[in-house]
Amino acid sequence: MAIQAWRVKDRYYRLIGSRCRKCGAEYFPPVYRCRKCGSADIEDRQMPKEGSILTYTRLHEPLPGFEAQAPFYLAVVRLDNGARVLTQLVDSPEESVRTGARVRATVRRARVDGETGLIVYGYKFIVV
Ligand SMILES: [Zn+2]
């Protein structure tokens, strides 16, 4: 159990996605089958930690459990390998959040599971 949890955490920290061995397309989060060519010949691939904002939205009503993080930006980030990630932007001044802005991945505590007390980590991005 513990080993499995560490493996999952490791994947999170290292931003491990997938790469299609047939056509070279890269994905995050990981996929089992390539969406471009349909091949199931997929390998693990570390994603670049930087990219740029493709599009974003500001949520005026924060999601339940995220009230302390308002204003809350959700963005689609295109990583430098072309993979797209839906993510939250953190620690980024309002005026810096714009389409095309360069961003960098960071691992943050996302929430604490109420029942187990387990701290859940997730990806966030910061405008650089
Ligand atoms: Zn492919």
CSV table of N, CA, C and O and ligand atoms in Angstrom, one decimal:
chain,number,residue,atom,x,y,z
A,1,MET,N,0.8,-1.2,0.0
A,1,MET,CA,0.0,0.0,0.0
A,1,MET,C,0.9,1.3,0.0
A,1,MET,O,0.7,2.1,-0.8
A,2,ALA,N,1.8,1.3,1.0
A,2,ALA,CA,2.6,2.5,1.1
A,2,ALA,C,3.4,2.7,-0.2
A,2,ALA,O,3.6,3.8,-0.7
A,3,ILE,N,4.0,1.6,-0.7
A,3,ILE,CA,4.8,1.7,-1.9
A,3,ILE,C,3.9,2.3,-3.1
A,3,ILE,O,4.4,3.2,-3.8
A,4,GLN,N,2.7,1.8,-3.2
A,4,GLN,CA,1.8,2.2,-4.3
A,4,GLN,C,1.6,3.7,-4.1
A,4,GLN,O,1.6,4.4,-5.1
A,5,ALA,N,1.3,4.2,-2.9
A,5,ALA,CA,1.0,5.6,-2.7
A,5,ALA,C,2.2,6.4,-3.1
A,5,ALA,O,2.1,7.5,-3.7
A,6,TRP,N,3.4,5.9,-2.8
A,6,TRP,CA,4.6,6.7,-3.1
A,6,TRP,C,4.8,6.7,-4.7
A,6,TRP,O,5.2,7.7,-5.2
A,7,ARG,N,4.5,5.6,-5.3
A,7,ARG,CA,4.6,5.6,-6.8
A,7,ARG,C,3.7,6.7,-7.4
A,7,ARG,O,4.0,7.4,-8.3
A,8,VAL,N,2.4,6.7,-6.9
A,8,VAL,CA,1.5,7.7,-7.4
A,8,VAL,C,2.0,9.1,-7.2
A,8,VAL,O,2.0,10.0,-8.0
A,9,LYS,N,2.5,9.4,-5.9
A,9,LYS,CA,3.0,10.7,-5.6
A,9,LYS,C,4.2,11.0,-6.5
A,9,LYS,O,4.3,12.2,-7.0
A,10,ASP,N,5.1,10.1,-6.8
A,10,ASP,CA,6.2,10.2,-7.6
A,10,ASP,C,5.8,10.7,-9.0
A,10,ASP,O,6.3,11.6,-9.6
A,11,ARG,N,4.7,10.0,-9.5
A,11,ARG,CA,4.2,10.4,-10.8
A,11,ARG,C,3.8,11.9,-10.8
A,11,ARG,O,4.0,12.6,-11.8
A,12,TYR,N,3.1,12.3,-9.7
A,12,TYR,CA,2.6,13.7,-9.6
A,12,TYR,C,3.8,14.6,-9.6
A,12,TYR,O,3.8,15.6,-10.3
A,13,TYR,N,4.8,14.3,-8.8
A,13,TYR,CA,5.9,15.3,-8.7
A,13,TYR,C,6.7,15.4,-10.0
A,13,TYR,O,7.2,16.5,-10.3
A,14,ARG,N,6.8,14.3,-10.7
A,14,ARG,CA,7.6,14.3,-11.9
A,14,ARG,C,6.8,14.6,-13.2
A,14,ARG,O,7.4,14.7,-14.2
A,15,LEU,N,5.5,14.8,-13.1
A,15,LEU,CA,4.7,15.2,-14.2
A,15,LEU,C,4.9,14.1,-15.3
A,15,LEU,O,5.3,14.4,-16.4
A,16,ILE,N,4.6,12.9,-15.0
A,16,ILE,CA,4.7,11.8,-15.9
A,16,ILE,C,3.5,11.7,-16.8
A,16,ILE,O,2.4,11.5,-16.2
A,17,GLY,N,3.6,11.7,-18.0
A,17,GLY,CA,2.5,11.6,-19.0
A,17,GLY,C,2.8,10.4,-19.9
A,17,GLY,O,3.5,9.4,-19.5
A,18,SER,N,2.3,10.4,-21.1
A,18,SER,CA,2.4,9.3,-22.0
A,18,SER,C,3.0,9.8,-23.3
A,18,SER,O,2.7,10.9,-23.7
A,19,ARG,N,3.7,8.9,-24.0
A,19,ARG,CA,4.1,9.2,-25.4
A,19,ARG,C,3.8,8.0,-26.2
A,19,ARG,O,4.0,6.9,-25.9
A,20,CYS,N,3.2,8.3,-27.4
A,20,CYS,CA,2.9,7.2,-28.3
A,20,CYS,C,4.2,6.9,-29.1
A,20,CYS,O,4.8,7.7,-29.7
A,21,ARG,N,4.5,5.5,-29.0
A,21,ARG,CA,5.7,5.1,-29.7
A,21,ARG,C,5.6,5.1,-31.2
A,21,ARG,O,6.6,5.1,-32.0
A,22,LYS,N,4.3,5.1,-31.7
A,22,LYS,CA,4.1,5.0,-33.1
A,22,LYS,C,4.2,6.4,-33.8
A,22,LYS,O,5.0,6.6,-34.8
A,23,CYS,N,3.5,7.4,-33.2
A,23,CYS,CA,3.5,8.7,-33.9
A,23,CYS,C,4.1,9.8,-33.1
A,23,CYS,O,4.3,10.9,-33.6
A,24,GLY,N,4.5,9.5,-31.8
A,24,GLY,CA,5.3,10.5,-31.1
A,24,GLY,C,4.4,11.5,-30.3
A,24,GLY,O,4.9,12.4,-29.6
A,25,ALA,N,3.1,11.4,-30.4
A,25,ALA,CA,2.2,12.4,-29.7
A,25,ALA,C,2.4,12.2,-28.2
A,25,ALA,O,2.6,11.1,-27.7
A,26,GLU,N,2.3,13.3,-27.4
A,26,GLU,CA,2.5,13.2,-26.0
A,26,GLU,C,1.2,13.7,-25.3
A,26,GLU,O,0.6,14.6,-25.8
A,27,TYR,N,1.0,13.1,-24.1
A,27,TYR,CA,-0.3,13.4,-23.4
A,27,TYR,C,-0.1,13.5,-21.9
A,27,TYR,O,0.7,12.8,-21.3
A,28,PHE,N,-0.8,14.4,-21.3
A,28,PHE,CA,-0.9,14.5,-19.9
A,28,PHE,C,-2.3,15.0,-19.6
A,28,PHE,O,-2.8,16.0,-20.1
A,29,PRO,N,-3.0,14.3,-18.7
A,29,PRO,CA,-2.6,13.1,-18.0
A,29,PRO,C,-2.4,11.9,-18.9
A,29,PRO,O,-2.8,12.0,-20.1
A,30,PRO,N,-1.8,10.8,-18.4
A,30,PRO,CA,-1.5,9.7,-19.2
A,30,PRO,C,-2.7,9.1,-19.9
A,30,PRO,O,-3.8,9.2,-19.4
A,31,VAL,N,-2.5,8.5,-21.1
A,31,VAL,CA,-3.5,7.8,-21.8
A,31,VAL,C,-3.1,6.4,-22.0
A,31,VAL,O,-2.0,6.0,-21.9
A,32,TYR,N,-4.1,5.5,-22.4
A,32,TYR,CA,-3.8,4.1,-22.7
A,32,TYR,C,-3.8,3.9,-24.2
A,32,TYR,O,-3.2,2.9,-24.7
A,33,ARG,N,-4.4,4.8,-24.9
A,33,ARG,CA,-4.4,4.7,-26.3
A,33,ARG,C,-4.2,6.0,-27.0
A,33,ARG,O,-4.8,7.0,-26.5
A,34,CYS,N,-3.5,6.1,-28.0
A,34,CYS,CA,-3.2,7.4,-28.6
A,34,CYS,C,-4.4,8.0,-29.3
A,34,CYS,O,-5.1,7.3,-30.0
A,35,ARG,N,-4.7,9.2,-29.0
A,35,ARG,CA,-5.9,9.9,-29.6
A,35,ARG,C,-5.7,10.3,-31.0
A,35,ARG,O,-6.6,10.6,-31.7
A,36,LYS,N,-4.4,10.3,-31.5
A,36,LYS,CA,-4.2,10.7,-32.8
A,36,LYS,C,-4.2,9.6,-33.8
A,36,LYS,O,-4.8,9.6,-34.9
A,37,CYS,N,-3.4,8.5,-33.4
A,37,CYS,CA,-3.3,7.4,-34.4
A,37,CYS,C,-3.9,6.1,-33.9
A,37,CYS,O,-4.0,5.1,-34.6
A,38,GLY,N,-4.4,6.1,-32.6
A,38,GLY,CA,-5.1,4.9,-32.1
A,38,GLY,C,-4.2,3.8,-31.6
A,38,GLY,O,-4.7,2.8,-31.1
A,39,SER,N,-2.9,4.0,-31.7
A,39,SER,CA,-2.0,3.0,-31.2
A,39,SER,C,-2.1,2.8,-29.7
A,39,SER,O,-2.3,3.7,-28.9
A,40,ALA,N,-1.9,1.5,-29.2
A,40,ALA,CA,-1.9,1.3,-27.8
A,40,ALA,C,-0.4,1.1,-27.3
A,40,ALA,O,-0.2,0.7,-26.2
A,41,ASP,N,0.5,1.4,-28.2
A,41,ASP,CA,1.9,1.2,-27.9
A,41,ASP,C,2.4,2.6,-27.2
A,41,ASP,O,2.9,3.5,-27.9
A,42,ILE,N,2.2,2.6,-25.9
A,42,ILE,CA,2.3,3.9,-25.2
A,42,ILE,C,3.4,3.7,-24.1
A,42,ILE,O,3.5,2.7,-23.5
A,43,GLU,N,4.3,4.7,-24.0
A,43,GLU,CA,5.3,4.6,-22.9
A,43,GLU,C,5.2,5.8,-22.0
A,43,GLU,O,4.6,6.9,-22.4
A,44,ASP,N,5.8,5.7,-20.8
A,44,ASP,CA,5.8,6.9,-19.8
A,44,ASP,C,6.7,7.9,-20.4
A,44,ASP,O,7.8,7.6,-21.0
A,45,ARG,N,6.4,9.1,-20.1
A,45,ARG,CA,7.2,10.2,-20.6
A,45,ARG,C,7.1,11.4,-19.7
A,45,ARG,O,6.0,11.8,-19.3
A,46,GLN,N,8.2,11.9,-19.3
A,46,GLN,CA,8.2,13.1,-18.4
A,46,GLN,C,7.8,14.3,-19.2
A,46,GLN,O,8.4,14.6,-20.3
A,47,MET,N,6.8,15.1,-18.7
A,47,MET,CA,6.4,16.2,-19.4
A,47,MET,C,7.3,17.4,-19.1
A,47,MET,O,7.8,17.5,-18.0
A,48,PRO,N,7.4,18.4,-20.0
A,48,PRO,CA,8.1,19.6,-19.7
A,48,PRO,C,7.3,20.4,-18.6
A,48,PRO,O,6.1,20.3,-18.6
A,49,LYS,N,8.0,21.1,-17.7
A,49,LYS,CA,7.2,21.7,-16.6
A,49,LYS,C,6.8,23.2,-17.0
A,49,LYS,O,6.3,23.9,-16.2
A,50,GLU,N,7.1,23.5,-18.2
A,50,GLU,CA,6.7,24.9,-18.7
A,50,GLU,C,5.9,24.9,-19.9
A,50,GLU,O,5.9,23.9,-20.7
A,51,GLY,N,5.1,25.9,-20.1
A,51,GLY,CA,4.3,26.0,-21.2
A,51,GLY,C,3.7,27.4,-21.3
A,51,GLY,O,4.2,28.3,-20.6
A,52,SER,N,2.6,27.6,-22.0
A,52,SER,CA,1.9,28.9,-22.0
A,52,SER,C,0.4,28.7,-21.9
A,52,SER,O,-0.1,27.7,-22.2
A,53,ILE,N,-0.2,29.8,-21.5
A,53,ILE,CA,-1.7,29.8,-21.3
A,53,ILE,C,-2.4,29.8,-22.7
A,53,ILE,O,-2.1,30.7,-23.5
A,54,LEU,N,-3.2,28.8,-23.0
A,54,LEU,CA,-3.9,28.8,-24.2
A,54,LEU,C,-5.2,29.5,-24.1
A,54,LEU,O,-5.6,30.3,-24.9
A,55,THR,N,-5.9,29.3,-23.0
A,55,THR,CA,-7.1,30.0,-22.6
A,55,THR,C,-7.4,29.9,-21.1
A,55,THR,O,-6.8,29.0,-20.5
A,56,TYR,N,-8.1,30.8,-20.6
A,56,TYR,CA,-8.4,30.7,-19.1
A,56,TYR,C,-9.7,31.3,-18.8
A,56,TYR,O,-10.3,32.0,-19.6
A,57,THR,N,-10.2,31.0,-17.6
A,57,THR,CA,-11.4,31.7,-17.1
A,57,THR,C,-11.2,32.0,-15.6
A,57,THR,O,-10.5,31.3,-14.9
A,58,ARG,N,-11.9,33.0,-15.2
A,58,ARG,CA,-11.8,33.4,-13.8
A,58,ARG,C,-13.2,33.0,-13.2
A,58,ARG,O,-14.2,33.4,-13.7
A,59,LEU,N,-13.1,32.2,-12.1
A,59,LEU,CA,-14.3,31.8,-11.5
A,59,LEU,C,-14.7,32.8,-10.4
A,59,LEU,O,-13.9,33.0,-9.5
A,60,HIS,N,-15.8,33.4,-10.5
A,60,HIS,CA,-16.2,34.4,-9.5
A,60,HIS,C,-16.8,33.7,-8.3
A,60,HIS,O,-16.7,34.3,-7.2
A,61,GLU,N,-17.4,32.6,-8.5
A,61,GLU,CA,-17.9,31.8,-7.4
A,61,GLU,C,-17.0,30.6,-7.2
A,61,GLU,O,-17.0,29.7,-8.0
A,62,PRO,N,-16.1,30.6,-6.2
A,62,PRO,CA,-15.2,29.5,-6.0
A,62,PRO,C,-15.9,28.2,-5.8
A,62,PRO,O,-17.0,28.2,-5.3
A,63,LEU,N,-15.2,27.1,-6.2
A,63,LEU,CA,-15.8,25.8,-6.0
A,63,LEU,C,-15.8,25.5,-4.5
A,63,LEU,O,-15.0,26.0,-3.8
A,64,PRO,N,-16.8,24.7,-4.1
A,64,PRO,CA,-16.8,24.3,-2.7
A,64,PRO,C,-15.5,23.7,-2.2
A,64,PRO,O,-14.9,22.9,-2.9
A,65,GLY,N,-15.0,24.2,-1.1
A,65,GLY,CA,-13.7,23.7,-0.6
A,65,GLY,C,-12.5,24.5,-1.1
A,65,GLY,O,-11.4,24.4,-0.6
A,66,PHE,N,-12.7,25.5,-2.0
A,66,PHE,CA,-11.6,26.3,-2.5
A,66,PHE,C,-11.9,27.8,-2.2
A,66,PHE,O,-11.2,28.6,-2.8
A,67,GLU,N,-12.8,28.1,-1.3
A,67,GLU,CA,-13.2,29.5,-1.0
A,67,GLU,C,-11.9,30.4,-0.7
A,67,GLU,O,-11.9,31.5,-1.1
A,68,ALA,N,-11.0,29.8,0.0
A,68,ALA,CA,-9.8,30.5,0.5
A,68,ALA,C,-8.9,30.9,-0.7
A,68,ALA,O,-8.0,31.7,-0.5
A,69,GLN,N,-9.1,30.3,-1.8
A,69,GLN,CA,-8.2,30.5,-3.0
A,69,GLN,C,-8.7,31.5,-4.0
A,69,GLN,O,-8.1,31.7,-5.0
A,70,ALA,N,-9.8,32.1,-3.7
A,70,ALA,CA,-10.4,33.1,-4.6
A,70,ALA,C,-9.5,34.3,-4.8
A,70,ALA,O,-8.9,34.7,-3.8
A,71,PRO,N,-9.3,35.0,-5.9
A,71,PRO,CA,-10.0,34.6,-7.2
A,71,PRO,C,-9.3,33.3,-7.7
A,71,PRO,O,-8.1,33.1,-7.5
A,72,PHE,N,-10.1,32.6,-8.4
A,72,PHE,CA,-9.7,31.3,-8.8
A,72,PHE,C,-9.7,31.2,-10.3
A,72,PHE,O,-10.7,31.5,-11.0
A,73,TYR,N,-8.5,31.0,-10.9
A,73,TYR,CA,-8.3,30.9,-12.3
A,73,TYR,C,-8.2,29.4,-12.7
A,73,TYR,O,-7.4,28.7,-12.2
A,74,LEU,N,-8.9,29.1,-13.7
A,74,LEU,CA,-8.8,27.8,-14.4
A,74,LEU,C,-8.2,28.0,-15.8
A,74,LEU,O,-8.7,28.9,-16.5
A,75,ALA,N,-7.2,27.3,-16.2
A,75,ALA,CA,-6.6,27.6,-17.5
A,75,ALA,C,-6.3,26.3,-18.2
A,75,ALA,O,-6.1,25.2,-17.6
A,76,VAL,N,-6.3,26.4,-19.5
A,76,VAL,CA,-5.8,25.3,-20.3
A,76,VAL,C,-4.4,25.7,-20.7
A,76,VAL,O,-4.2,26.8,-21.3
A,77,VAL,N,-3.4,24.9,-20.3
A,77,VAL,CA,-2.0,25.3,-20.6
A,77,VAL,C,-1.5,24.3,-21.6
A,77,VAL,O,-1.7,23.1,-21.6
A,78,ARG,N,-0.8,24.9,-22.6
A,78,ARG,CA,-0.2,24.0,-23.6
A,78,ARG,C,1.3,23.9,-23.2
A,78,ARG,O,2.1,24.9,-23.2
A,79,LEU,N,1.7,22.7,-22.8
A,79,LEU,CA,3.1,22.5,-22.4
A,79,LEU,C,4.0,22.6,-23.7
A,79,LEU,O,3.5,22.5,-24.8
A,80,ASP,N,5.3,22.7,-23.4
A,80,ASP,CA,6.2,22.9,-24.5
A,80,ASP,C,6.3,21.7,-25.5
A,80,ASP,O,6.8,21.9,-26.6
A,81,ASN,N,5.7,20.6,-25.1
A,81,ASN,CA,5.7,19.4,-26.0
A,81,ASN,C,4.4,19.3,-26.7
A,81,ASN,O,4.1,18.3,-27.5
A,82,GLY,N,3.5,20.3,-26.5
A,82,GLY,CA,2.2,20.3,-27.2
A,82,GLY,C,1.1,19.7,-26.4
A,82,GLY,O,-0.1,19.8,-26.7
A,83,ALA,N,1.4,18.9,-25.3
A,83,ALA,CA,0.3,18.4,-24.5
A,83,ALA,C,-0.5,19.5,-23.8
A,83,ALA,O,0.1,20.5,-23.4
A,84,ARG,N,-1.8,19.2,-23.6
A,84,ARG,CA,-2.6,20.3,-23.0
A,84,ARG,C,-3.1,19.8,-21.6
A,84,ARG,O,-3.5,18.7,-21.4
A,85,VAL,N,-3.0,20.7,-20.6
A,85,VAL,CA,-3.4,20.4,-19.2
A,85,VAL,C,-4.4,21.4,-18.8
A,85,VAL,O,-4.2,22.6,-18.9
A,86,LEU,N,-5.5,20.9,-18.2
A,86,LEU,CA,-6.4,21.8,-17.5
A,86,LEU,C,-6.0,21.9,-16.1
A,86,LEU,O,-5.8,21.0,-15.4
A,87,THR,N,-5.7,23.2,-15.6
A,87,THR,CA,-5.1,23.4,-14.3
A,87,THR,C,-5.6,24.6,-13.7
A,87,THR,O,-6.2,25.5,-14.3
A,88,GLN,N,-5.3,24.8,-12.4
A,88,GLN,CA,-5.5,26.0,-11.7
A,88,GLN,C,-4.2,26.8,-11.7
A,88,GLN,O,-3.1,26.3,-11.6
A,89,LEU,N,-4.4,28.2,-11.8
A,89,LEU,CA,-3.3,29.1,-11.7
A,89,LEU,C,-3.2,29.6,-10.3
A,89,LEU,O,-4.2,30.0,-9.7
A,90,VAL,N,-2.0,29.6,-9.7
A,90,VAL,CA,-1.9,30.1,-8.3
A,90,VAL,C,-0.8,31.2,-8.2
A,90,VAL,O,0.1,31.2,-9.1
A,91,ASP,N,-0.8,32.0,-7.2
A,91,ASP,CA,0.3,32.9,-6.9
A,91,ASP,C,0.6,33.8,-8.1
A,91,ASP,O,1.8,34.1,-8.4
A,92,SER,N,-0.4,34.1,-8.9
A,92,SER,CA,-0.2,34.9,-10.1
A,92,SER,C,-1.0,36.2,-10.1
A,92,SER,O,-2.2,36.1,-10.0
A,93,PRO,N,-0.4,37.3,-10.1
A,93,PRO,CA,-1.1,38.6,-10.0
A,93,PRO,C,-2.1,38.7,-11.2
A,93,PRO,O,-1.8,38.2,-12.3
A,94,GLU,N,-3.3,39.3,-10.9
A,94,GLU,CA,-4.3,39.3,-11.9
A,94,GLU,C,-3.8,39.9,-13.2
A,94,GLU,O,-4.2,39.3,-14.3
A,95,GLU,N,-3.0,40.9,-13.2
A,95,GLU,CA,-2.6,41.5,-14.5
A,95,GLU,C,-1.6,40.6,-15.3
A,95,GLU,O,-1.4,40.8,-16.5
A,96,SER,N,-1.0,39.6,-14.6
A,96,SER,CA,-0.1,38.7,-15.3
A,96,SER,C,-0.8,37.6,-16.0
A,96,SER,O,-0.3,36.9,-16.9
A,97,VAL,N,-2.1,37.3,-15.6
A,97,VAL,CA,-2.8,36.2,-16.2
A,97,VAL,C,-3.4,36.6,-17.5
A,97,VAL,O,-4.3,37.5,-17.6
A,98,ARG,N,-2.9,36.1,-18.6
A,98,ARG,CA,-3.4,36.5,-19.9
A,98,ARG,C,-3.0,35.3,-20.9
A,98,ARG,O,-2.1,34.5,-20.6
A,99,THR,N,-3.8,35.3,-22.0
A,99,THR,CA,-3.5,34.3,-23.0
A,99,THR,C,-2.1,34.4,-23.5
A,99,THR,O,-1.6,35.5,-23.8
A,100,GLY,N,-1.3,33.3,-23.6
A,100,GLY,CA,0.0,33.4,-24.1
A,100,GLY,C,1.1,33.5,-23.0
A,100,GLY,O,2.3,33.4,-23.3
A,101,ALA,N,0.7,33.9,-21.8
A,101,ALA,CA,1.7,34.1,-20.7
A,101,ALA,C,2.4,32.8,-20.4
A,101,ALA,O,1.8,31.7,-20.5
A,102,ARG,N,3.7,32.8,-20.1
A,102,ARG,CA,4.5,31.7,-19.8
A,102,ARG,C,4.2,31.2,-18.4
A,102,ARG,O,4.1,32.0,-17.5
A,103,VAL,N,4.0,29.9,-18.2
A,103,VAL,CA,3.7,29.4,-16.9
A,103,VAL,C,4.6,28.2,-16.6
A,103,VAL,O,5.2,27.6,-17.5
A,104,ARG,N,4.7,27.9,-15.3
A,104,ARG,CA,5.6,26.8,-14.8
A,104,ARG,C,4.8,26.0,-13.8
A,104,ARG,O,4.1,26.5,-13.0
A,105,ALA,N,5.0,24.6,-13.9
A,105,ALA,CA,4.3,23.7,-13.0
A,105,ALA,C,4.8,23.8,-11.6
A,105,ALA,O,6.0,23.9,-11.4
A,106,THR,N,4.0,23.6,-10.6
A,106,THR,CA,4.4,23.5,-9.2
A,106,THR,C,3.4,22.5,-8.5
A,106,THR,O,2.3,22.4,-8.9
A,107,VAL,N,3.9,21.8,-7.6
A,107,VAL,CA,3.0,20.8,-6.9
A,107,VAL,C,2.6,21.5,-5.6
A,107,VAL,O,3.4,22.0,-4.8
A,108,ARG,N,1.3,21.5,-5.3
A,108,ARG,CA,0.7,22.2,-4.2
A,108,ARG,C,-0.2,21.2,-3.5
A,108,ARG,O,-0.8,20.3,-4.1
A,109,ARG,N,-0.4,21.5,-2.2
A,109,ARG,CA,-1.4,20.8,-1.4
A,109,ARG,C,-2.7,21.2,-2.0
A,109,ARG,O,-3.0,22.4,-2.0
A,110,ALA,N,-3.5,20.3,-2.4
A,110,ALA,CA,-4.8,20.6,-3.0
A,110,ALA,C,-5.9,20.6,-1.9
A,110,ALA,O,-6.7,21.5,-1.9
A,111,ARG,N,-5.9,19.6,-1.1
A,111,ARG,CA,-6.9,19.5,-0.1
A,111,ARG,C,-6.5,18.4,0.9
A,111,ARG,O,-5.7,17.6,0.6
A,112,VAL,N,-7.2,18.4,2.0
A,112,VAL,CA,-7.0,17.3,3.0
A,112,VAL,C,-8.3,16.5,3.0
A,112,VAL,O,-9.3,17.0,3.1
A,113,ASP,N,-8.1,15.2,2.8
A,113,ASP,CA,-9.2,14.3,2.8
A,113,ASP,C,-9.8,14.2,4.2
A,113,ASP,O,-9.1,13.8,5.1
A,114,GLY,N,-11.1,14.6,4.3
A,114,GLY,CA,-11.7,14.7,5.6
A,114,GLY,C,-11.7,13.4,6.4
A,114,GLY,O,-11.5,13.4,7.6
A,115,GLU,N,-11.9,12.3,5.7
A,115,GLU,CA,-12.0,11.0,6.5
A,115,GLU,C,-10.7,10.4,6.9
A,115,GLU,O,-10.6,9.9,8.0
A,116,THR,N,-9.7,10.5,6.0
A,116,THR,CA,-8.5,9.8,6.3
A,116,THR,C,-7.4,10.8,6.8
A,116,THR,O,-6.4,10.3,7.3
A,117,GLY,N,-7.6,12.1,6.6
A,117,GLY,CA,-6.6,13.0,6.9
A,117,GLY,C,-5.4,13.1,6.0
A,117,GLY,O,-4.4,13.7,6.2
A,118,LEU,N,-5.6,12.3,4.9
A,118,LEU,CA,-4.5,12.2,3.9
A,118,LEU,C,-4.4,13.5,3.1
A,118,LEU,O,-5.5,14.1,2.7
A,119,ILE,N,-3.2,14.0,2.9
A,119,ILE,CA,-3.1,15.3,2.2
A,119,ILE,C,-3.0,14.9,0.7
A,119,ILE,O,-2.1,14.1,0.3
A,120,VAL,N,-3.8,15.5,-0.1
A,120,VAL,CA,-3.8,15.3,-1.5
A,120,VAL,C,-3.1,16.4,-2.2
A,120,VAL,O,-3.4,17.5,-2.1
A,121,TYR,N,-2.1,16.0,-3.1
A,121,TYR,CA,-1.4,17.0,-3.8
A,121,TYR,C,-1.9,17.0,-5.3
A,121,TYR,O,-2.4,16.1,-5.8
A,122,GLY,N,-1.7,18.2,-5.8
A,122,GLY,CA,-2.1,18.3,-7.2
A,122,GLY,C,-1.3,19.3,-7.9
A,122,GLY,O,-0.5,20.1,-7.3
A,123,TYR,N,-1.4,19.3,-9.2
A,123,TYR,CA,-0.7,20.3,-10.1
A,123,TYR,C,-1.3,21.6,-10.1
A,123,TYR,O,-2.5,21.7,-10.2
A,124,LYS,N,-0.5,22.6,-9.9
A,124,LYS,CA,-1.0,24.0,-10.2
A,124,LYS,C,0.1,24.6,-11.1
A,124,LYS,O,1.2,24.1,-11.2
A,125,PHE,N,-0.3,25.8,-11.7
A,125,PHE,CA,0.7,26.5,-12.5
A,125,PHE,C,0.9,27.9,-12.0
A,125,PHE,O,-0.1,28.5,-11.5
A,126,ILE,N,2.0,28.5,-12.2
A,126,ILE,CA,2.3,29.9,-11.8
A,126,ILE,C,2.8,30.6,-13.0
A,126,ILE,O,3.5,30.1,-13.8
A,127,VAL,N,2.3,31.8,-13.2
A,127,VAL,CA,2.8,32.7,-14.3
A,127,VAL,C,4.2,33.1,-14.0
A,127,VAL,O,4.5,33.5,-12.9
A,128,VAL,N,5.1,32.9,-14.9
A,128,VAL,CA,6.5,33.3,-14.7
A,128,VAL,C,6.9,34.6,-15.3
A,128,VAL,O,6.3,35.1,-16.2
B,1,ZN,ZN,0.0,7.9,-31.9
